[in-house]
Amino acid sequence: MKQNTVVTLAAMKVRGEKISQLTCYDYTTACLMDQAGVNMVLVGDSLGMTMQGYADTLPVTLEEMILYGRSVARGCRQAFVVVDMPFMSYQVSPQQALANAGRIMQETGADAVKLEGGRGIQEQIRAITGAGIPVCAHIGMTPQSYHAFGGFKVQGKGEDGAAALLADALAVQAAGAFAVVLECVPPKLAALVTRKLDIITIGIGAGAGCDGQVLVWQDMLGLNGDKVPKFVRCFAPVGQTMTQAFRAYDREVKAGAFPAVGETYAQSDCGDDVLARLEQNNAAFPAAVI
């Protein structure tokens, strides 16, 4: 049994312990996050932007989420793995949502799935949780619906907006979700939602009052330069370090300084006399090699 489960994560909320989560899209990075003690790992459909270069998440397919998801799940021995359900993989009907959630769980080895939306997807959440699959909901600024919002904008503004967001939060809890992501939500409202809910809240651009926090890992390591949202903190300038390393490699290769003798298998080489004969006599090579 993993160290982080729906039960242990819920207990962390009760004890007032904060929960850490990061996005992840590959095995190697998953291993590092797992070793670091990160509680939850999200295979987000944000991979459409971070890994594939799209302008938004809408082109990402279910098959792609499964491919990335199983790579991440293999690297997480302790971290709780959540895989996003991509655009139009659950919106059609509860039956469609259940079938695709089942595929994700069966084919990736993930611990839960995540859906965007509030009251409008209650029946989908009920269908999935009814089959024993943990669901993390996602309300506020939901990237799959950014066209309807007129862009990536803060949600829950004003009394009506705040009431609607709280209603969505209560709806996904009632439908059976074990957690909900609050994205781009005013901090006092996010703290209120967290107090009102029994389930876990994970904030991204929603202030410190949530039960946990999630960031895109490329953002928090400075891989995207200055093109990051206001709520991102760079915890290490890894992007700058990587660029410097790439430049050094390029320079050393072009100068003939890499590889050096100590970086080759020189001891396994033939003697100079053998190499000289091979160079002068093409017949020494097997016909298939020539």
mmCIF file of C-alpha atoms in Angstrom:
data_model
loop_
_atom_site.group_PDB
_atom_site.id
_atom_site.type_symbol
_atom_site.label_atom_id
_atom_site.label_comp_id
_atom_site.label_asym_id
_atom_site.label_seq_id
_atom_site.Cartn_x
_atom_site.Cartn_y
_atom_site.Cartn_z
ATOM 1 C CA MET A 1 0.000 0.000 0.000
ATOM 2 C CA LYS A 2 1.260 3.462 -0.888
ATOM 3 C CA GLN A 3 2.103 5.984 1.793
ATOM 4 C CA ASN A 4 -0.370 8.458 0.225
ATOM 5 C CA THR A 5 -3.958 7.274 -0.295
ATOM 6 C CA VAL A 6 -7.411 8.860 -0.244
ATOM 7 C CA VAL A 7 -7.574 7.909 3.438
ATOM 8 C CA THR A 8 -4.188 9.326 4.458
ATOM 9 C CA LEU A 9 -4.743 12.503 2.459
ATOM 10 C CA ALA A 10 -8.148 13.051 4.091
ATOM 11 C CA ALA A 11 -6.513 12.534 7.493
ATOM 12 C CA MET A 12 -3.950 15.218 6.649
ATOM 13 C CA LYS A 13 -6.788 17.718 6.158
ATOM 14 C CA VAL A 14 -8.296 16.766 9.513
ATOM 15 C CA ARG A 15 -4.937 17.291 11.232
ATOM 16 C CA GLY A 16 -4.377 20.605 9.445
ATOM 17 C CA GLU A 17 -1.325 19.303 7.550
ATOM 18 C CA LYS A 18 -0.681 20.839 4.142
ATOM 19 C CA ILE A 19 -0.619 18.613 1.045
ATOM 20 C CA SER A 20 1.918 19.036 -1.762
ATOM 21 C CA GLN A 21 1.154 18.271 -5.405
ATOM 22 C CA LEU A 22 3.006 18.842 -8.668
ATOM 23 C CA THR A 23 2.219 18.085 -12.272
ATOM 24 C CA CYS A 24 4.337 15.400 -13.920
ATOM 25 C CA TYR A 25 4.480 13.858 -17.381
ATOM 26 C CA ASP A 26 7.361 11.331 -17.434
ATOM 27 C CA TYR A 27 8.930 8.465 -15.485
ATOM 28 C CA THR A 28 12.242 10.123 -14.602
ATOM 29 C CA THR A 29 10.665 13.243 -13.146
ATOM 30 C CA ALA A 30 8.076 11.120 -11.327
ATOM 31 C CA CYS A 31 10.853 9.169 -9.599
ATOM 32 C CA LEU A 32 12.474 12.407 -8.416
ATOM 33 C CA MET A 33 9.195 13.831 -7.089
ATOM 34 C CA ASP A 34 8.402 10.557 -5.350
ATOM 35 C CA GLN A 35 11.819 10.483 -3.680
ATOM 36 C CA ALA A 36 11.360 14.113 -2.598
ATOM 37 C CA GLY A 37 8.219 13.222 -0.651
ATOM 38 C CA VAL A 38 5.634 15.049 -2.780
ATOM 39 C CA ASN A 39 2.218 13.760 -1.640
ATOM 40 C CA MET A 40 0.344 13.895 -4.938
ATOM 41 C CA VAL A 41 1.365 13.915 -8.585
ATOM 42 C CA LEU A 42 -0.974 15.161 -11.301
ATOM 43 C CA VAL A 43 -0.634 13.977 -14.880
ATOM 44 C CA GLY A 44 -2.350 17.077 -16.186
ATOM 45 C CA ASP A 45 -3.714 17.654 -19.646
ATOM 46 C CA SER A 46 -1.495 20.721 -19.350
ATOM 47 C CA LEU A 47 0.956 18.383 -21.095
ATOM 48 C CA GLY A 48 -0.625 19.659 -24.289
ATOM 49 C CA MET A 49 1.084 22.972 -23.576
ATOM 50 C CA THR A 50 4.174 21.946 -21.606
ATOM 51 C CA MET A 51 5.136 18.820 -23.569
ATOM 52 C CA GLN A 52 3.482 19.229 -26.973
ATOM 53 C CA GLY A 53 3.581 22.971 -27.593
ATOM 54 C CA TYR A 54 -0.135 23.623 -28.068
ATOM 55 C CA ALA A 55 -1.672 26.940 -27.045
ATOM 56 C CA ASP A 56 -4.200 25.196 -24.769
ATOM 57 C CA THR A 57 -5.222 21.766 -23.466
ATOM 58 C CA LEU A 58 -8.048 21.043 -25.895
ATOM 59 C CA PRO A 59 -6.139 18.934 -28.481
ATOM 60 C CA VAL A 60 -4.979 16.354 -25.918
ATOM 61 C CA THR A 61 -6.495 12.896 -26.451
ATOM 62 C CA LEU A 62 -7.446 10.105 -24.078
ATOM 63 C CA GLU A 63 -4.777 7.863 -25.608
ATOM 64 C CA GLU A 64 -2.126 10.499 -24.909
ATOM 65 C CA MET A 65 -3.235 10.844 -21.297
ATOM 66 C CA ILE A 66 -2.977 7.085 -20.895
ATOM 67 C CA LEU A 67 0.509 7.019 -22.442
ATOM 68 C CA TYR A 68 1.858 9.772 -20.226
ATOM 69 C CA GLY A 69 -0.095 8.530 -17.220
ATOM 70 C CA ARG A 70 1.365 5.059 -17.142
ATOM 71 C CA SER A 71 4.889 6.433 -17.494
ATOM 72 C CA VAL A 72 4.359 8.599 -14.418
ATOM 73 C CA ALA A 73 2.583 5.899 -12.404
ATOM 74 C CA ARG A 74 5.555 3.557 -12.843
ATOM 75 C CA GLY A 75 7.777 6.115 -11.125
ATOM 76 C CA CYS A 76 5.560 6.737 -8.087
ATOM 77 C CA ARG A 77 5.917 4.236 -5.256
ATOM 78 C CA GLN A 78 4.575 6.562 -2.555
ATOM 79 C CA ALA A 79 2.995 9.588 -4.292
ATOM 80 C CA PHE A 80 -0.727 9.486 -5.096
ATOM 81 C CA VAL A 81 -1.157 9.714 -8.880
ATOM 82 C CA VAL A 82 -4.093 11.587 -10.437
ATOM 83 C CA VAL A 83 -4.645 11.575 -14.210
ATOM 84 C CA ASP A 84 -6.677 14.248 -15.989
ATOM 85 C CA MET A 85 -9.594 13.225 -18.177
ATOM 86 C CA PRO A 86 -9.099 15.272 -21.362
ATOM 87 C CA PHE A 87 -11.580 17.475 -23.189
ATOM 88 C CA MET A 88 -14.682 15.622 -24.431
ATOM 89 C CA SER A 89 -13.724 12.344 -22.755
ATOM 90 C CA TYR A 90 -16.448 12.741 -20.088
ATOM 91 C CA GLN A 91 -18.792 15.582 -21.066
ATOM 92 C CA VAL A 92 -21.087 13.543 -23.352
ATOM 93 C CA SER A 93 -22.666 11.299 -20.707
ATOM 94 C CA PRO A 94 -22.088 9.577 -17.367
ATOM 95 C CA GLN A 95 -21.646 6.319 -19.261
ATOM 96 C CA GLN A 96 -18.919 7.788 -21.451
ATOM 97 C CA ALA A 97 -17.227 9.263 -18.391
ATOM 98 C CA LEU A 98 -17.246 5.932 -16.544
ATOM 99 C CA ALA A 99 -15.919 3.980 -19.522
ATOM 100 C CA ASN A 100 -13.034 6.389 -20.098
ATOM 101 C CA ALA A 101 -12.212 6.718 -16.403
ATOM 102 C CA GLY A 102 -12.073 2.937 -16.267
ATOM 103 C CA ARG A 103 -9.636 2.859 -19.171
ATOM 104 C CA ILE A 104 -7.377 5.388 -17.484
ATOM 105 C CA MET A 105 -7.296 3.449 -14.227
ATOM 106 C CA GLN A 106 -6.836 0.066 -15.878
ATOM 107 C CA GLU A 107 -4.230 1.106 -18.440
ATOM 108 C CA THR A 108 -2.125 3.532 -16.364
ATOM 109 C CA GLY A 109 -2.074 2.208 -12.813
ATOM 110 C CA ALA A 110 -3.128 5.651 -11.530
ATOM 111 C CA ASP A 111 -4.866 6.175 -8.187
ATOM 112 C CA ALA A 112 -7.579 8.620 -9.312
ATOM 113 C CA VAL A 113 -8.920 10.668 -12.221
ATOM 114 C CA LYS A 114 -9.670 14.389 -12.410
ATOM 115 C CA LEU A 115 -12.590 16.095 -14.161
ATOM 116 C CA GLU A 116 -13.212 19.789 -14.727
ATOM 117 C CA GLY A 117 -16.549 21.297 -13.776
ATOM 118 C CA GLY A 118 -18.983 21.661 -10.909
ATOM 119 C CA ARG A 119 -22.727 21.174 -10.833
ATOM 120 C CA GLY A 120 -22.783 20.336 -14.535
ATOM 121 C CA ILE A 121 -20.818 17.107 -14.101
ATOM 122 C CA GLN A 122 -22.344 15.775 -10.886
ATOM 123 C CA GLU A 123 -23.789 12.735 -12.636
ATOM 124 C CA GLN A 124 -20.443 11.918 -14.244
ATOM 125 C CA ILE A 125 -18.725 12.042 -10.858
ATOM 126 C CA ARG A 126 -21.433 9.854 -9.316
ATOM 127 C CA ALA A 127 -21.063 7.271 -12.076
ATOM 128 C CA ILE A 128 -17.293 7.099 -11.711
ATOM 129 C CA THR A 129 -17.161 7.043 -7.905
ATOM 130 C CA GLY A 130 -20.005 4.531 -7.912
ATOM 131 C CA ALA A 131 -17.652 2.144 -9.677
ATOM 132 C CA GLY A 132 -15.035 2.575 -6.959
ATOM 133 C CA ILE A 133 -12.816 5.044 -8.833
ATOM 134 C CA PRO A 134 -11.623 8.063 -6.786
ATOM 135 C CA VAL A 135 -12.395 11.419 -8.396
ATOM 136 C CA CYS A 136 -10.697 14.773 -7.955
ATOM 137 C CA ALA A 137 -12.890 17.615 -9.204
ATOM 138 C CA HIS A 138 -11.657 20.946 -10.606
ATOM 139 C CA ILE A 139 -13.571 24.217 -10.373
ATOM 140 C CA GLY A 140 -12.901 27.929 -10.748
ATOM 141 C CA MET A 141 -10.806 28.642 -13.820
ATOM 142 C CA THR A 142 -11.155 25.366 -15.717
ATOM 143 C CA PRO A 143 -8.732 25.416 -18.693
ATOM 144 C CA GLN A 144 -10.894 23.185 -20.903
ATOM 145 C CA SER A 145 -13.601 25.886 -20.752
ATOM 146 C CA TYR A 146 -11.400 28.947 -21.150
ATOM 147 C CA HIS A 147 -13.169 29.930 -24.392
ATOM 148 C CA ALA A 148 -16.409 30.286 -22.424
ATOM 149 C CA PHE A 149 -14.631 32.472 -19.842
ATOM 150 C CA GLY A 150 -13.151 34.728 -22.520
ATOM 151 C CA GLY A 151 -9.627 33.688 -21.561
ATOM 152 C CA PHE A 152 -7.695 32.551 -18.492
ATOM 153 C CA LYS A 153 -9.384 34.744 -15.867
ATOM 154 C CA VAL A 154 -9.958 34.758 -12.119
ATOM 155 C CA GLN A 155 -13.270 33.126 -11.178
ATOM 156 C CA GLY A 156 -15.585 33.671 -8.202
ATOM 157 C CA LYS A 157 -15.582 37.464 -8.346
ATOM 158 C CA GLY A 158 -18.410 39.348 -6.642
ATOM 159 C CA GLU A 159 -21.246 37.900 -4.568
ATOM 160 C CA ASP A 160 -22.890 36.001 -7.415
ATOM 161 C CA GLY A 161 -19.607 34.549 -8.612
ATOM 162 C CA ALA A 162 -18.604 33.523 -5.095
ATOM 163 C CA ALA A 163 -21.977 31.891 -4.450
ATOM 164 C CA ALA A 164 -21.791 29.980 -7.727
ATOM 165 C CA LEU A 165 -18.292 28.700 -6.980
ATOM 166 C CA LEU A 166 -19.286 27.555 -3.485
ATOM 167 C CA ALA A 167 -22.322 25.806 -4.969
ATOM 168 C CA ASP A 168 -20.043 23.981 -7.404
ATOM 169 C CA ALA A 169 -17.741 22.926 -4.588
ATOM 170 C CA LEU A 170 -20.589 21.550 -2.499
ATOM 171 C CA ALA A 171 -22.012 19.784 -5.562
ATOM 172 C CA VAL A 172 -18.825 17.868 -6.400
ATOM 173 C CA GLN A 173 -18.472 16.874 -2.744
ATOM 174 C CA ALA A 174 -22.053 15.605 -2.681
ATOM 175 C CA ALA A 175 -21.389 13.649 -5.889
ATOM 176 C CA GLY A 176 -18.552 11.757 -4.215
ATOM 177 C CA ALA A 177 -15.323 13.540 -5.146
ATOM 178 C CA PHE A 178 -12.546 13.081 -2.570
ATOM 179 C CA ALA A 179 -10.806 16.342 -3.515
ATOM 180 C CA VAL A 180 -11.294 19.477 -5.588
ATOM 181 C CA VAL A 181 -8.819 21.773 -7.307
ATOM 182 C CA LEU A 182 -9.557 25.492 -6.939
ATOM 183 C CA GLU A 183 -7.870 27.392 -9.761
ATOM 184 C CA CYS A 184 -7.585 31.183 -9.969
ATOM 185 C CA VAL A 185 -9.962 31.830 -7.085
ATOM 186 C CA PRO A 186 -9.726 34.836 -4.709
ATOM 187 C CA PRO A 187 -7.888 33.714 -1.541
ATOM 188 C CA LYS A 188 -10.581 34.579 1.021
ATOM 189 C CA LEU A 189 -13.194 32.730 -1.023
ATOM 190 C CA ALA A 190 -10.893 29.725 -1.426
ATOM 191 C CA ALA A 191 -10.321 29.657 2.337
ATOM 192 C CA LEU A 192 -14.081 29.796 2.921
ATOM 193 C CA VAL A 193 -14.669 26.906 0.515
ATOM 194 C CA THR A 194 -11.950 24.920 2.289
ATOM 195 C CA ARG A 195 -13.640 25.468 5.654
ATOM 196 C CA LYS A 196 -17.058 24.535 4.287
ATOM 197 C CA LEU A 197 -15.928 21.289 2.664
ATOM 198 C CA ASP A 198 -15.048 17.986 4.279
ATOM 199 C CA ILE A 199 -13.032 16.968 1.205
ATOM 200 C CA ILE A 200 -9.533 18.170 0.304
ATOM 201 C CA THR A 201 -9.022 21.452 -1.553
ATOM 202 C CA ILE A 202 -5.934 21.870 -3.733
ATOM 203 C CA GLY A 203 -5.180 25.442 -4.715
ATOM 204 C CA ILE A 204 -3.442 26.854 -7.756
ATOM 205 C CA GLY A 205 -3.599 30.613 -7.752
ATOM 206 C CA ALA A 206 -6.061 30.396 -4.859
ATOM 207 C CA GLY A 207 -4.009 31.501 -1.861
ATOM 208 C CA ALA A 208 -2.592 29.702 1.166
ATOM 209 C CA GLY A 209 -5.933 28.852 2.762
ATOM 210 C CA CYS A 210 -6.415 25.648 0.741
ATOM 211 C CA ASP A 211 -5.526 22.235 2.144
ATOM 212 C CA GLY A 212 -2.810 21.795 -0.469
ATOM 213 C CA GLN A 213 -1.098 23.409 -3.429
ATOM 214 C CA VAL A 214 -0.261 22.328 -6.980
ATOM 215 C CA LEU A 215 2.034 23.886 -9.579
ATOM 216 C CA VAL A 216 3.199 22.948 -13.044
ATOM 217 C CA TRP A 217 6.707 21.623 -12.463
ATOM 218 C CA GLN A 218 8.238 23.453 -15.441
ATOM 219 C CA ASP A 219 6.934 26.718 -13.994
ATOM 220 C CA MET A 220 8.285 26.185 -10.475
ATOM 221 C CA LEU A 221 11.736 25.311 -11.858
ATOM 222 C CA GLY A 222 11.947 28.282 -14.195
ATOM 223 C CA LEU A 223 11.829 26.361 -17.468
ATOM 224 C CA ASN A 224 9.337 28.795 -18.981
ATOM 225 C CA GLY A 225 11.319 31.960 -18.296
ATOM 226 C CA ASP A 226 9.210 34.936 -17.327
ATOM 227 C CA LYS A 227 6.091 33.643 -19.095
ATOM 228 C CA VAL A 228 4.383 32.359 -15.965
ATOM 229 C CA PRO A 229 1.209 33.310 -14.062
ATOM 230 C CA LYS A 230 1.304 35.625 -11.064
ATOM 231 C CA PHE A 231 0.835 32.763 -8.606
ATOM 232 C CA VAL A 232 3.985 30.856 -9.645
ATOM 233 C CA ARG A 233 7.125 30.898 -7.513
ATOM 234 C CA CYS A 234 10.426 29.749 -9.031
ATOM 235 C CA PHE A 235 12.012 27.406 -6.469
ATOM 236 C CA ALA A 236 15.217 26.898 -8.476
ATOM 237 C CA PRO A 237 16.500 28.425 -11.766
ATOM 238 C CA VAL A 238 16.787 25.012 -13.418
ATOM 239 C CA GLY A 239 15.852 26.384 -16.821
ATOM 240 C CA GLN A 240 18.821 28.758 -16.732
ATOM 241 C CA THR A 241 21.133 25.951 -15.578
ATOM 242 C CA MET A 242 19.940 23.680 -18.380
ATOM 243 C CA THR A 243 20.504 26.375 -20.995
ATOM 244 C CA GLN A 244 24.038 26.933 -19.721
ATOM 245 C CA ALA A 245 24.715 23.183 -19.847
ATOM 246 C CA PHE A 246 23.406 22.893 -23.412
ATOM 247 C CA ARG A 247 25.619 25.786 -24.488
ATOM 248 C CA ALA A 248 28.654 24.214 -22.828
ATOM 249 C CA TYR A 249 27.985 20.881 -24.534
ATOM 250 C CA ASP A 250 27.559 22.564 -27.913
ATOM 251 C CA ARG A 251 30.785 24.487 -27.421
ATOM 252 C CA GLU A 252 32.832 21.442 -26.306
ATOM 253 C CA VAL A 253 31.607 19.249 -29.170
ATOM 254 C CA LYS A 254 32.338 21.878 -31.805
ATOM 255 C CA ALA A 255 35.782 22.490 -30.327
ATOM 256 C CA GLY A 256 36.607 18.787 -30.381
ATOM 257 C CA ALA A 257 37.036 18.768 -26.597
ATOM 258 C CA PHE A 258 34.290 16.217 -26.028
ATOM 259 C CA PRO A 259 34.679 13.307 -25.707
ATOM 260 C CA ALA A 260 38.079 13.250 -24.012
ATOM 261 C CA VAL A 261 40.227 10.103 -23.805
ATOM 262 C CA GLY A 262 38.890 9.314 -20.352
ATOM 263 C CA GLU A 263 35.364 9.314 -21.786
ATOM 264 C CA THR A 264 36.058 6.594 -24.387
ATOM 265 C CA TYR A 265 36.642 2.805 -24.374
ATOM 266 C CA ALA A 266 40.320 3.155 -25.349
ATOM 267 C CA GLN A 267 41.438 0.031 -23.470
ATOM 268 C CA SER A 268 39.229 -2.150 -25.643
ATOM 269 C CA ASP A 269 40.691 -0.831 -28.895
ATOM 270 C CA CYS A 270 42.761 -3.005 -31.262
ATOM 271 C CA GLY A 271 46.497 -2.477 -31.474
ATOM 272 C CA ASP A 272 47.843 0.085 -33.935
ATOM 273 C CA ASP A 273 49.238 -2.663 -36.187
ATOM 274 C CA VAL A 274 45.818 -4.304 -36.489
ATOM 275 C CA LEU A 275 44.104 -1.009 -37.202
ATOM 276 C CA ALA A 276 46.758 -0.181 -39.823
ATOM 277 C CA ARG A 277 46.113 -3.474 -41.640
ATOM 278 C CA LEU A 278 42.377 -2.909 -41.516
ATOM 279 C CA GLU A 279 42.794 0.569 -42.927
ATOM 280 C CA GLN A 280 44.963 -0.649 -45.819
ATOM 281 C CA ASN A 281 43.105 -3.870 -46.643
ATOM 282 C CA ASN A 282 39.377 -3.599 -47.332
ATOM 283 C CA ALA A 283 39.270 -7.375 -47.754
ATOM 284 C CA ALA A 284 39.711 -7.690 -44.015
ATOM 285 C CA PHE A 285 36.087 -6.542 -43.588
ATOM 286 C CA PRO A 286 33.248 -9.053 -43.967
ATOM 287 C CA ALA A 287 31.300 -8.553 -47.167
ATOM 288 C CA ALA A 288 28.151 -7.619 -45.256
ATOM 289 C CA VAL A 289 29.937 -4.725 -43.545
ATOM 290 C CA ILE A 290 31.588 -3.190 -46.644
#
